[in-house]
mmCIF file with all atom_site columns, N, CA and C in Angstrom:
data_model
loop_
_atom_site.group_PDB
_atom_site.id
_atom_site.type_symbol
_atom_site.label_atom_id
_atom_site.label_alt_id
_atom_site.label_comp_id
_atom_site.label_asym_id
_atom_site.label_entity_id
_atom_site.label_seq_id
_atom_site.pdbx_PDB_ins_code
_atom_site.Cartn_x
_atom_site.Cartn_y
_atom_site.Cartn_z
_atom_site.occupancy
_atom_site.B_iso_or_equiv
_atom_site.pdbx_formal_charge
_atom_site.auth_seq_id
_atom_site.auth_comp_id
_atom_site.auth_asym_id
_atom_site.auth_atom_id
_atom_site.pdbx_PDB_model_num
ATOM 1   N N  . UNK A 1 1  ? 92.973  98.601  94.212  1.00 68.00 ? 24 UNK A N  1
ATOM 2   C CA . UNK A 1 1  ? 93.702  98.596  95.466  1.00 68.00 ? 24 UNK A CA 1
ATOM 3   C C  . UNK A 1 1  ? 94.267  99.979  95.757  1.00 68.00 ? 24 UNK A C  1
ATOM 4   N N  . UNK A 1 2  ? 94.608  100.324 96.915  1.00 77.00 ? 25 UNK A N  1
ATOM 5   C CA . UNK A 1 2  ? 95.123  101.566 97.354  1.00 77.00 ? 25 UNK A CA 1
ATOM 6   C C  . UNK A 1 2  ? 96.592  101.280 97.584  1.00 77.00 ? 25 UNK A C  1
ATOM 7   N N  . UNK A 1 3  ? 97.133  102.115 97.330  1.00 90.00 ? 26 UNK A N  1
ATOM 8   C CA . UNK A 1 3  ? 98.510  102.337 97.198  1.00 90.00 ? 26 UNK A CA 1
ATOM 9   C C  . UNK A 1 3  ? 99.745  103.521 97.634  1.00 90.00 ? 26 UNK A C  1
ATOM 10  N N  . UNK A 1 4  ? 100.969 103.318 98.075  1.00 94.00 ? 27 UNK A N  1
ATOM 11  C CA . UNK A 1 4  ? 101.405 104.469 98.379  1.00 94.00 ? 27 UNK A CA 1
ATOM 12  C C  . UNK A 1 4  ? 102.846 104.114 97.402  1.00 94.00 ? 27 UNK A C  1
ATOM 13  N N  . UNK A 1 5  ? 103.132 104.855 97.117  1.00 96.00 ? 28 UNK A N  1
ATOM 14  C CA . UNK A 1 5  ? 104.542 105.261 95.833  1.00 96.00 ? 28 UNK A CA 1
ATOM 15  C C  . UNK A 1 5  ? 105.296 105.879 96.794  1.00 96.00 ? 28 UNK A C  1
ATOM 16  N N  . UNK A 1 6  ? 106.735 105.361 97.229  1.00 96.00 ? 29 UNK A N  1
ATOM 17  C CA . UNK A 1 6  ? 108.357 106.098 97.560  1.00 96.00 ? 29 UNK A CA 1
ATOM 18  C C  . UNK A 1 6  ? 108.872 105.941 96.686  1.00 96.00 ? 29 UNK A C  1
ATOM 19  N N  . UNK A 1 7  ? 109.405 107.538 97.149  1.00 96.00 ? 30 UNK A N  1
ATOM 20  C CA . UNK A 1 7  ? 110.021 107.911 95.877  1.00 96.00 ? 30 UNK A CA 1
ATOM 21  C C  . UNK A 1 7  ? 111.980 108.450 96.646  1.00 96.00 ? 30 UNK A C  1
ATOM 22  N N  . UNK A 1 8  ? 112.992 107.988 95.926  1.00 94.00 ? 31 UNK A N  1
ATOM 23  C CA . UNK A 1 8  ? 114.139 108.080 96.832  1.00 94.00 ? 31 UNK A CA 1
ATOM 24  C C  . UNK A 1 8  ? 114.776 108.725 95.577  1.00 94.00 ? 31 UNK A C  1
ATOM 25  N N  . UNK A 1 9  ? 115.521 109.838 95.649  1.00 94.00 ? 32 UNK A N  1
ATOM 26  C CA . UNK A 1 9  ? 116.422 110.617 94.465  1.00 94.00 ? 32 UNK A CA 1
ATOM 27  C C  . UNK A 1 9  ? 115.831 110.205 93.196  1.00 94.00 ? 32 UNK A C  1
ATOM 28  N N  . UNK A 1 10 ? 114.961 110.889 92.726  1.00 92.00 ? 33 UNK A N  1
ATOM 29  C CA . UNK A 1 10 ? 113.723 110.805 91.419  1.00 92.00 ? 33 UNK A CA 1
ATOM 30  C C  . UNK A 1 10 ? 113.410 109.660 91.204  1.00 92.00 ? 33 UNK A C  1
ATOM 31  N N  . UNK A 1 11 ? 113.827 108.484 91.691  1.00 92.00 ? 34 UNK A N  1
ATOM 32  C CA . UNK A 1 11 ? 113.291 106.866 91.300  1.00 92.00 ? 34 UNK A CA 1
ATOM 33  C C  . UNK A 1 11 ? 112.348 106.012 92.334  1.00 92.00 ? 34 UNK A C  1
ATOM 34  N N  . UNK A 1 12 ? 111.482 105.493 91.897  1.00 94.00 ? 35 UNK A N  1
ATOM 35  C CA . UNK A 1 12 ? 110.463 104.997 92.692  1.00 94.00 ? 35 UNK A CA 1
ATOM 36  C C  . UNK A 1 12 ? 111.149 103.728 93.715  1.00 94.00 ? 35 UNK A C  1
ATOM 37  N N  . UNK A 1 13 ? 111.239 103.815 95.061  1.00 95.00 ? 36 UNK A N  1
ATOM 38  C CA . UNK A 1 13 ? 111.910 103.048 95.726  1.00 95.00 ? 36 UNK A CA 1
ATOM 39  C C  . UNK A 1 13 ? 110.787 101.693 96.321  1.00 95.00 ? 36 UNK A C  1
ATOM 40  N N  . UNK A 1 14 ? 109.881 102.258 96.355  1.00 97.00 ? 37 UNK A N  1
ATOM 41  C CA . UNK A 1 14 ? 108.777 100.770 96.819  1.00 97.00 ? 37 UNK A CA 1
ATOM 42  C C  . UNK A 1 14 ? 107.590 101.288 96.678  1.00 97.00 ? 37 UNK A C  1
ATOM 43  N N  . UNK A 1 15 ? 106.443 100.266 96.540  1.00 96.00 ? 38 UNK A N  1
ATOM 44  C CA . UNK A 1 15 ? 105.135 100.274 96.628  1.00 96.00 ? 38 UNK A CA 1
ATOM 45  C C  . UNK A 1 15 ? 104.656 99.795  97.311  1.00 96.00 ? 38 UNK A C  1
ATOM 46  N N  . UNK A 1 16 ? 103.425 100.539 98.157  1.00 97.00 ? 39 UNK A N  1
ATOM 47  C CA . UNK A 1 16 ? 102.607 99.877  98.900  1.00 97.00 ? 39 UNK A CA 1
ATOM 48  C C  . UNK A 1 16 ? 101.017 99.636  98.839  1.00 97.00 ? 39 UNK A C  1
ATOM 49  N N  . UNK A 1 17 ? 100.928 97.937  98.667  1.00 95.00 ? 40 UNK A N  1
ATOM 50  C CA . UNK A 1 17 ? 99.502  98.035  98.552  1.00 95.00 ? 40 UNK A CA 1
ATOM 51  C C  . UNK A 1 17 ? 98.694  97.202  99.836  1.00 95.00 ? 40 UNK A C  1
ATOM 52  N N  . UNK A 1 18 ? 97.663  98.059  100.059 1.00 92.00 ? 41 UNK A N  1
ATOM 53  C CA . UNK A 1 18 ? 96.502  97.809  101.219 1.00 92.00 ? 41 UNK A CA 1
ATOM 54  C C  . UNK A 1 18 ? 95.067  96.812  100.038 1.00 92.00 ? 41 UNK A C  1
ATOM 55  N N  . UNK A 1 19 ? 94.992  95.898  100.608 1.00 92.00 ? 42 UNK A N  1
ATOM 56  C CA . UNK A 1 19 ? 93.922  95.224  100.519 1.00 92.00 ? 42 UNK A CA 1
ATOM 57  C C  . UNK A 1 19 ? 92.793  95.205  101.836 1.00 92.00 ? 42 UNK A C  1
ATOM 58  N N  . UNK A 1 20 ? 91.488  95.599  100.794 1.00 92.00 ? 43 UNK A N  1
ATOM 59  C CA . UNK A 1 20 ? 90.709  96.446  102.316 1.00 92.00 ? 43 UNK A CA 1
ATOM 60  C C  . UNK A 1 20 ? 88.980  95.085  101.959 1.00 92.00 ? 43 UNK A C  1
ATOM 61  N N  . UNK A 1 21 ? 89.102  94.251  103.350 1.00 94.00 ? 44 UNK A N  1
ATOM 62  C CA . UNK A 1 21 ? 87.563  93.260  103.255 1.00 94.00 ? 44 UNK A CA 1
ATOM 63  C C  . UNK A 1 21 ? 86.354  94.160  104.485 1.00 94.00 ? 44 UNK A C  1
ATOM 64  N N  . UNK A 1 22 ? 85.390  94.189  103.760 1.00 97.00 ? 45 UNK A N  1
ATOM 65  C CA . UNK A 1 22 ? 84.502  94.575  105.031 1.00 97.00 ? 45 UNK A CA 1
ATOM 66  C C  . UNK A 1 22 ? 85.020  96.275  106.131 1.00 97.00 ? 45 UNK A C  1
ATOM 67  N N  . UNK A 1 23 ? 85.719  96.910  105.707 1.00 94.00 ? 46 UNK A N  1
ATOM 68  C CA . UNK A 1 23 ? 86.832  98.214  105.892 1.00 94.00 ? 46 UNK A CA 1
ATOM 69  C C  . UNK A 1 23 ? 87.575  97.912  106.912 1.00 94.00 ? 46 UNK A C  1
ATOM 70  N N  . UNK A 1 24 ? 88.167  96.456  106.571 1.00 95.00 ? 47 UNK A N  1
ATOM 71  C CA . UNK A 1 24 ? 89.249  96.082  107.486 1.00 95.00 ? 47 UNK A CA 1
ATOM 72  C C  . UNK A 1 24 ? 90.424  95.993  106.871 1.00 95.00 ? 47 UNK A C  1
ATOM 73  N N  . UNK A 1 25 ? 91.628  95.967  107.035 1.00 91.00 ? 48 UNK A N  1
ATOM 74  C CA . UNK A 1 25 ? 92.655  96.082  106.096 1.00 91.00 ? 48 UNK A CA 1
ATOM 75  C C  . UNK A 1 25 ? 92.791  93.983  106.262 1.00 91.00 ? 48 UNK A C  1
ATOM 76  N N  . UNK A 1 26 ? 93.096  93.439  105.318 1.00 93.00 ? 49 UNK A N  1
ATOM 77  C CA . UNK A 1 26 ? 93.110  92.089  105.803 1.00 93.00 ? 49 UNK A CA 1
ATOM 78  C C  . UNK A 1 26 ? 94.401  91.652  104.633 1.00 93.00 ? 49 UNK A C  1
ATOM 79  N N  . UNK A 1 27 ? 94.794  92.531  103.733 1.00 93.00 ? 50 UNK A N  1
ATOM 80  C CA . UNK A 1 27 ? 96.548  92.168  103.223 1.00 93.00 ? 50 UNK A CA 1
ATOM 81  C C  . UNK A 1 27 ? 97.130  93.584  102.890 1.00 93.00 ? 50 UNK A C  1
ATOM 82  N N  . UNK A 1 28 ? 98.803  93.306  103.053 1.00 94.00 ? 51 UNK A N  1
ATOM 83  C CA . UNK A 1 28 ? 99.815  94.500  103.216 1.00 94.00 ? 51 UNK A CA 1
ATOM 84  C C  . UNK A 1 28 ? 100.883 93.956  102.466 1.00 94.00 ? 51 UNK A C  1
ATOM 85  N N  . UNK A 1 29 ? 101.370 94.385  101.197 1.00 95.00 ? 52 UNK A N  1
ATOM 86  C CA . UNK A 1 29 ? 101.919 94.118  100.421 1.00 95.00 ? 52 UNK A CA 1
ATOM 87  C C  . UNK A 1 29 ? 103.262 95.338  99.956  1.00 95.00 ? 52 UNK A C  1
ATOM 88  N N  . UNK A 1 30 ? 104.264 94.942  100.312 1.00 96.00 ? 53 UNK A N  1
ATOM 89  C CA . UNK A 1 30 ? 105.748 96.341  99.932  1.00 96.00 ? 53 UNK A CA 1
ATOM 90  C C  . UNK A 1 30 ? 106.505 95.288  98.677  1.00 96.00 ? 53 UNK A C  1
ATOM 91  N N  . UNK A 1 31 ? 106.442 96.113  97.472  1.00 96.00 ? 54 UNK A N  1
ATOM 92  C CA . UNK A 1 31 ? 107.486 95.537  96.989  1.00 96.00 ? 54 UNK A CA 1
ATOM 93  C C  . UNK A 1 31 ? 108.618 96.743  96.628  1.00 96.00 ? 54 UNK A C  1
ATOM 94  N N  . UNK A 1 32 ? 109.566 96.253  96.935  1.00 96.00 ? 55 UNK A N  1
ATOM 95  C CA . UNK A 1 32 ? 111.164 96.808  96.755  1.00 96.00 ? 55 UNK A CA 1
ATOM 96  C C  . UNK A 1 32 ? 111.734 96.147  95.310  1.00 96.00 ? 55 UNK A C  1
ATOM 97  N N  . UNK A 1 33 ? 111.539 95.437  94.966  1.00 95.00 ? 56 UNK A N  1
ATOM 98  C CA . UNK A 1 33 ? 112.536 95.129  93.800  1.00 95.00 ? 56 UNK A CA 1
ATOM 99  C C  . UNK A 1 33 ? 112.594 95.632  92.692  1.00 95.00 ? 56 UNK A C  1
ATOM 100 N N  . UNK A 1 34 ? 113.596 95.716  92.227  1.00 92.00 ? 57 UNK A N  1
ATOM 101 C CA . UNK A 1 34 ? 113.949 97.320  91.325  1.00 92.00 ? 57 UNK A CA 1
ATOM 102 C C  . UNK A 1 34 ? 113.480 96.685  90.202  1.00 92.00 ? 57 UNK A C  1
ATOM 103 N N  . UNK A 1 35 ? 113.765 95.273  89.731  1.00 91.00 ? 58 UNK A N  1
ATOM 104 C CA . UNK A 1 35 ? 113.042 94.605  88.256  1.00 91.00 ? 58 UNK A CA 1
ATOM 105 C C  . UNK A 1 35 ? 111.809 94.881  88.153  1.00 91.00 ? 58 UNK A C  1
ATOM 106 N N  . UNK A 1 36 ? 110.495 94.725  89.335  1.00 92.00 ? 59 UNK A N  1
ATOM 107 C CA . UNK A 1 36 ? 109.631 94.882  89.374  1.00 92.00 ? 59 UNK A CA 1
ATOM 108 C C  . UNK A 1 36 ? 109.118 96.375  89.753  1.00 92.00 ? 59 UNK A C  1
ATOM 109 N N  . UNK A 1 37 ? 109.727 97.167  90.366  1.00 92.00 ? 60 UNK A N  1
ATOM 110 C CA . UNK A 1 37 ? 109.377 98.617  89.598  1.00 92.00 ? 60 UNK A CA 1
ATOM 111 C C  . UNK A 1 37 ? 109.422 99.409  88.712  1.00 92.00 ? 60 UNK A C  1
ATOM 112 N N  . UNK A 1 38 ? 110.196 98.726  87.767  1.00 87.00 ? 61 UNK A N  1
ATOM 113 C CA . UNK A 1 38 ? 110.345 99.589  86.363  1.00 87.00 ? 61 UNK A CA 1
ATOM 114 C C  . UNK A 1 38 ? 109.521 99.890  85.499  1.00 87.00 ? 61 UNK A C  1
ATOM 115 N N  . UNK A 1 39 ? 108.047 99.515  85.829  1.00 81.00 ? 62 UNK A N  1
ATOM 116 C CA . UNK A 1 39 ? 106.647 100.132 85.313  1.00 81.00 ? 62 UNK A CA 1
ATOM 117 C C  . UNK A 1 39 ? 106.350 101.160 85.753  1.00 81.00 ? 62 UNK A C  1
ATOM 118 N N  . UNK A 1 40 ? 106.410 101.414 87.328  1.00 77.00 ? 63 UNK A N  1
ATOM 119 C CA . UNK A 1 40 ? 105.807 102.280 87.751  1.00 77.00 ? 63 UNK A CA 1
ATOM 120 C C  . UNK A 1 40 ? 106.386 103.722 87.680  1.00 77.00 ? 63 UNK A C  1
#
């Protein structure tokens, strides 16, 4: 999947992922939650 990383005072503030069918974008996915960024 393609993705975009914000980044807010050195810590990753959200992710964004594009799901792409046929080169249509057909899902859009932001996650914000700080539990679930602590991988990235």
């Amino acid at each position: 999947e393609l993705a975009l990383v914000f980044h807010r005072e050195g810590t990753v503030y959200s992710v964004d992922t594009l799901q792409i069918t046929d080169g249509l974008i057909t899902g859009y996915r932001r996650v914000m939650n700080p539990d679930k960024l602590l991988r990235v």
